[in-house]
PDB file of C-alpha atoms in Angstrom:
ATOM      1  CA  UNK A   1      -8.672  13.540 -18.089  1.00  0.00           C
ATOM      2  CA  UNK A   2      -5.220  13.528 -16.789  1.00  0.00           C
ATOM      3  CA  UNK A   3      -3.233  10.126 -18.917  1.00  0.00           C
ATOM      4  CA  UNK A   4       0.368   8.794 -17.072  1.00  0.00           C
ATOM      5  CA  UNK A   5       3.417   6.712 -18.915  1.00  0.00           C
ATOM      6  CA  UNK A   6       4.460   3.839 -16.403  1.00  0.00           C
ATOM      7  CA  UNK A   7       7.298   6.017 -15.896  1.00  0.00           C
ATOM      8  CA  UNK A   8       5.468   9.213 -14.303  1.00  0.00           C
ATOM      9  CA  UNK A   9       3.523   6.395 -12.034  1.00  0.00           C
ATOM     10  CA  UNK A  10       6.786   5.152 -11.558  1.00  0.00           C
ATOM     11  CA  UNK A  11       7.819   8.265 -10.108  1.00  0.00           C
ATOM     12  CA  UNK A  12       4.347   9.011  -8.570  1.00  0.00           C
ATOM     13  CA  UNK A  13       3.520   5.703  -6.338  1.00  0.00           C
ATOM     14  CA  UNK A  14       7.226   4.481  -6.148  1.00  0.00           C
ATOM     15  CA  UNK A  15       6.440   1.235  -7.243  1.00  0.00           C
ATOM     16  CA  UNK A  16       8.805  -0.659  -9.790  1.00  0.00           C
ATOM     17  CA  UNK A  17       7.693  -1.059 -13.209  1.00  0.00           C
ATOM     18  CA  UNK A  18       7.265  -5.178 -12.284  1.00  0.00           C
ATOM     19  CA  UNK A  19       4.914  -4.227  -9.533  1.00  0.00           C
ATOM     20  CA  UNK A  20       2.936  -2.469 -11.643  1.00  0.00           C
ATOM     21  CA  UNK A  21       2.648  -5.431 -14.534  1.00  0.00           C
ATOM     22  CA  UNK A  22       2.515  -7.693 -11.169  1.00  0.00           C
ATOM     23  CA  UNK A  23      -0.554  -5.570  -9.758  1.00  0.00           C
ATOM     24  CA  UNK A  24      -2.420  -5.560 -13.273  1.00  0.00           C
ATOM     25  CA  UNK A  25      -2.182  -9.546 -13.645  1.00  0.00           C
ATOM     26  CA  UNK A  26      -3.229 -10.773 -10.055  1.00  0.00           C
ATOM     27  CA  UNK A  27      -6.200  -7.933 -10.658  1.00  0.00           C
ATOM     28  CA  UNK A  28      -4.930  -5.281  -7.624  1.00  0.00           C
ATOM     29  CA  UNK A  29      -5.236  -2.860 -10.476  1.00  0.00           C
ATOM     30  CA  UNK A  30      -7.569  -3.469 -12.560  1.00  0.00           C
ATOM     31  CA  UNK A  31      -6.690  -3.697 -16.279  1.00  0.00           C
ATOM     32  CA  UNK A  32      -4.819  -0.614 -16.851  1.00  0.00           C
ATOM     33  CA  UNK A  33      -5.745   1.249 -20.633  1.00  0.00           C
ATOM     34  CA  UNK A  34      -2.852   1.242 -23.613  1.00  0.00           C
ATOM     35  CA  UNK A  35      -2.346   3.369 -26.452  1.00  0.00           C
ATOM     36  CA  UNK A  36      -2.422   2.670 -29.841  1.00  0.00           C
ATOM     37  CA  UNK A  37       1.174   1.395 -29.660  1.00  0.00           C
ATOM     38  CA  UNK A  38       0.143  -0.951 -26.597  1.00  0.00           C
ATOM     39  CA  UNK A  39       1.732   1.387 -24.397  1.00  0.00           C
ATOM     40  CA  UNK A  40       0.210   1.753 -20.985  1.00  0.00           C
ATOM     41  CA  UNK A  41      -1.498   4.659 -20.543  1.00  0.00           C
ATOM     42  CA  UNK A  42      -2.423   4.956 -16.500  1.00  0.00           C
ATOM     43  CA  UNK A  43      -5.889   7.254 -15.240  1.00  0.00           C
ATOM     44  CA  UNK A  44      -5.655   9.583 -12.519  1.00  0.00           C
ATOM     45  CA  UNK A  45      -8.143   6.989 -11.126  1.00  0.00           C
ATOM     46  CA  UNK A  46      -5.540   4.951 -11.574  1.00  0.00           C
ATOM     47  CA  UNK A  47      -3.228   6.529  -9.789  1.00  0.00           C
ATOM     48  CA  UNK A  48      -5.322   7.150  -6.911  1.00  0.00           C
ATOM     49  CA  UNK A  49      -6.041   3.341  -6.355  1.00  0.00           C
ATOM     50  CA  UNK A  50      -2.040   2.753  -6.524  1.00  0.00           C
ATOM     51  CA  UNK A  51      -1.619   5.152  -3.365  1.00  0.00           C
ATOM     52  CA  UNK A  52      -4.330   3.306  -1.245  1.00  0.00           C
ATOM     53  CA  UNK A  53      -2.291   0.729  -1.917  1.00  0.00           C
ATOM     54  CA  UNK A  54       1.174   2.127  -1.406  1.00  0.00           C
ATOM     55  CA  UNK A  55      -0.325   2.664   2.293  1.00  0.00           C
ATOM     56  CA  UNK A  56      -1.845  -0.673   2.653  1.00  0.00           C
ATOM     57  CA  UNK A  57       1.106  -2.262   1.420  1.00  0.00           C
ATOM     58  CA  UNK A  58       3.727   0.083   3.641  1.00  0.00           C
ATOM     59  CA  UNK A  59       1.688  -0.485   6.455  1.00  0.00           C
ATOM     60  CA  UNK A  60       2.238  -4.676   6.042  1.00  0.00           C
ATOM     61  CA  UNK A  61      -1.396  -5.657   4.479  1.00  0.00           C
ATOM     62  CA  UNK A  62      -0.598  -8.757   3.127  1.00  0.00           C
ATOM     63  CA  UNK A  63      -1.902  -9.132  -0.945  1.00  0.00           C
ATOM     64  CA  UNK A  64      -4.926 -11.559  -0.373  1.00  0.00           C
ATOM     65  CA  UNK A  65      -5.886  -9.163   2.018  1.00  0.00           C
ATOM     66  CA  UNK A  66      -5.670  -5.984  -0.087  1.00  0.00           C
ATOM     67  CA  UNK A  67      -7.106  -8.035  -3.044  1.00  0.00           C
ATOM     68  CA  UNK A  68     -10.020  -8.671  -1.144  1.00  0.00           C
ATOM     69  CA  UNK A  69     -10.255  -4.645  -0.546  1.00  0.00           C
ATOM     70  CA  UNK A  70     -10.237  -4.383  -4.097  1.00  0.00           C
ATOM     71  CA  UNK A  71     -12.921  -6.793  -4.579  1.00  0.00           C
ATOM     72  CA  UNK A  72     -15.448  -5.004  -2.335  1.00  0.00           C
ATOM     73  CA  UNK A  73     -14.506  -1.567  -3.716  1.00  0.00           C
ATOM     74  CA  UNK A  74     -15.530  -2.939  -7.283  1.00  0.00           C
ATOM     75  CA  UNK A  75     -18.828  -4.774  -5.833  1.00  0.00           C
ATOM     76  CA  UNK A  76     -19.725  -1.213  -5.070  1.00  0.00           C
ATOM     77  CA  UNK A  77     -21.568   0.721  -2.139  1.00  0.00           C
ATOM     78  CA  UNK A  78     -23.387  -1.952  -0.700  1.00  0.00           C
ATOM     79  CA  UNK A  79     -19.904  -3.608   0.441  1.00  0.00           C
ATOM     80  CA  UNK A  80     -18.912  -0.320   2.583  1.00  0.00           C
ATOM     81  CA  UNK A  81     -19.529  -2.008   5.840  1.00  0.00           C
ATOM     82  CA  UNK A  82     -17.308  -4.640   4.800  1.00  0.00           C
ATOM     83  CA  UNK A  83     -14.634  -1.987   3.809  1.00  0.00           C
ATOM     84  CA  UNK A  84     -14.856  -0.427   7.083  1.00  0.00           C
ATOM     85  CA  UNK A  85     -14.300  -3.807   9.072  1.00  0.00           C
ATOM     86  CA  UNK A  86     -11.279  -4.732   7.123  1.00  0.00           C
ATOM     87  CA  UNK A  87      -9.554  -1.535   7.687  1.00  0.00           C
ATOM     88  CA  UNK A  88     -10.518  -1.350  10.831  1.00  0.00           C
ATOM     89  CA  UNK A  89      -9.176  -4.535  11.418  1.00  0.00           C
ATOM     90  CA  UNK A  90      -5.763  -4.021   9.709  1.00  0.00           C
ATOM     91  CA  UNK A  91      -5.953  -0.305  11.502  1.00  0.00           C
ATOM     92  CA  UNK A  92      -5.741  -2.678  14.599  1.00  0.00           C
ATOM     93  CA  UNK A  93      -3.164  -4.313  13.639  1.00  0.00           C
ATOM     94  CA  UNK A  94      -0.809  -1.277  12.762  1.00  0.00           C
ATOM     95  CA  UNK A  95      -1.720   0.091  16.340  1.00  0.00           C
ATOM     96  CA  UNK A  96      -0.712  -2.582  17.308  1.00  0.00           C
ATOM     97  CA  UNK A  97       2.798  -2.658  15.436  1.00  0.00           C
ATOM     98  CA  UNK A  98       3.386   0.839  16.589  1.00  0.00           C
ATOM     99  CA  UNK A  99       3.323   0.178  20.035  1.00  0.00           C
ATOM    100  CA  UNK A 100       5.578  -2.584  19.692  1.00  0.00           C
ATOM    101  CA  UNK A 101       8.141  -0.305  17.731  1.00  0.00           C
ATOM    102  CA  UNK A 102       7.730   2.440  20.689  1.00  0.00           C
ATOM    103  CA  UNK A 103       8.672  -0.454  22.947  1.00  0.00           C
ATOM    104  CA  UNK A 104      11.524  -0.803  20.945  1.00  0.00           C
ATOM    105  CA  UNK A 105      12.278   2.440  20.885  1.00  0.00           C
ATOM    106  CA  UNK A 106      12.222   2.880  24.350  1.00  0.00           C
ATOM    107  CA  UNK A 107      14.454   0.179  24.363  1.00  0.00           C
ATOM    108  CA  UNK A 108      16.922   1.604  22.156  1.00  0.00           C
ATOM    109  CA  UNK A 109      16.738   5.081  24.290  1.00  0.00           C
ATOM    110  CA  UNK A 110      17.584   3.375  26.875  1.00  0.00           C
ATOM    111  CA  UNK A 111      20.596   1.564  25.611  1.00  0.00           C
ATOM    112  CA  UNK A 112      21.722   4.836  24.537  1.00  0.00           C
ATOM    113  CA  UNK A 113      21.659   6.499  27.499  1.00  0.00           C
ATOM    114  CA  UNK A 114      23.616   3.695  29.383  1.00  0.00           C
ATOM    115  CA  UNK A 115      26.156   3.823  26.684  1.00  0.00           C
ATOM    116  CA  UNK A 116      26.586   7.650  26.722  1.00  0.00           C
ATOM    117  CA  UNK A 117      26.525   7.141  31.046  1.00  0.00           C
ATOM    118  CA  UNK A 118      29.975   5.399  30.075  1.00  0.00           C
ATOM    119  CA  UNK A 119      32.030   7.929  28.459  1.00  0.00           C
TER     120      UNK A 119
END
């Protein structure tokens, strides 16, 4: 079994050290293992549950919702149903964000070409 400092998660998930310790306490992650020294010592398991974060959390799932993800994936199997509602649900909700960046975007293309019309 693959064992990873803070620092090489660091490096892995690009979360900060404090996100990590701020994960662990609010129980996001659940408790992560230590060494003798009290050093943490983070799981590949680990490490996996940090990057279904790192895309929940890019993609603007607020905490209470993600902790409530967490929650059902620790209930177990029997709470897959209400897994795939609440990312289908926030799945909505980044469709939703992207087509109001394209909008945006368009915008922006736009402006551009008006701008470049001028010189």
């Amino acid at each position: 079994m693959s064992v990873y400092t803070p620092a090489e998660v660091v490096e892995e998930t690009g979360f900060s050290i404090d996100t990590l310790r701020y994960y662990e306490k609010i129980g996001l992650l659940e408790r992560v293992d230590r060494n003798a020294a009290g050093q943490r010592r983070f799981s590949q398991e680990d490490v996996g549950w940090l990057g279904m974060v790192r895309c929940l959390r890019d993609t603007g799932m607020p905490i209470a919702t993600m902790l409530r993800f967490a929650e059902l994936v620790r209930a177990g199997d029997h709470t897959i149903p209400d897994r795939i509602e609440l990312l289908e649900e926030h799945d909505r909700q980044v469709q939703a964000q992207i087509a109001n960046l394209a909008g945006r975007q368009s915008y922006i293309h736009h402006k551009i070409s008006y701008y470049r019309s001028l010189l």
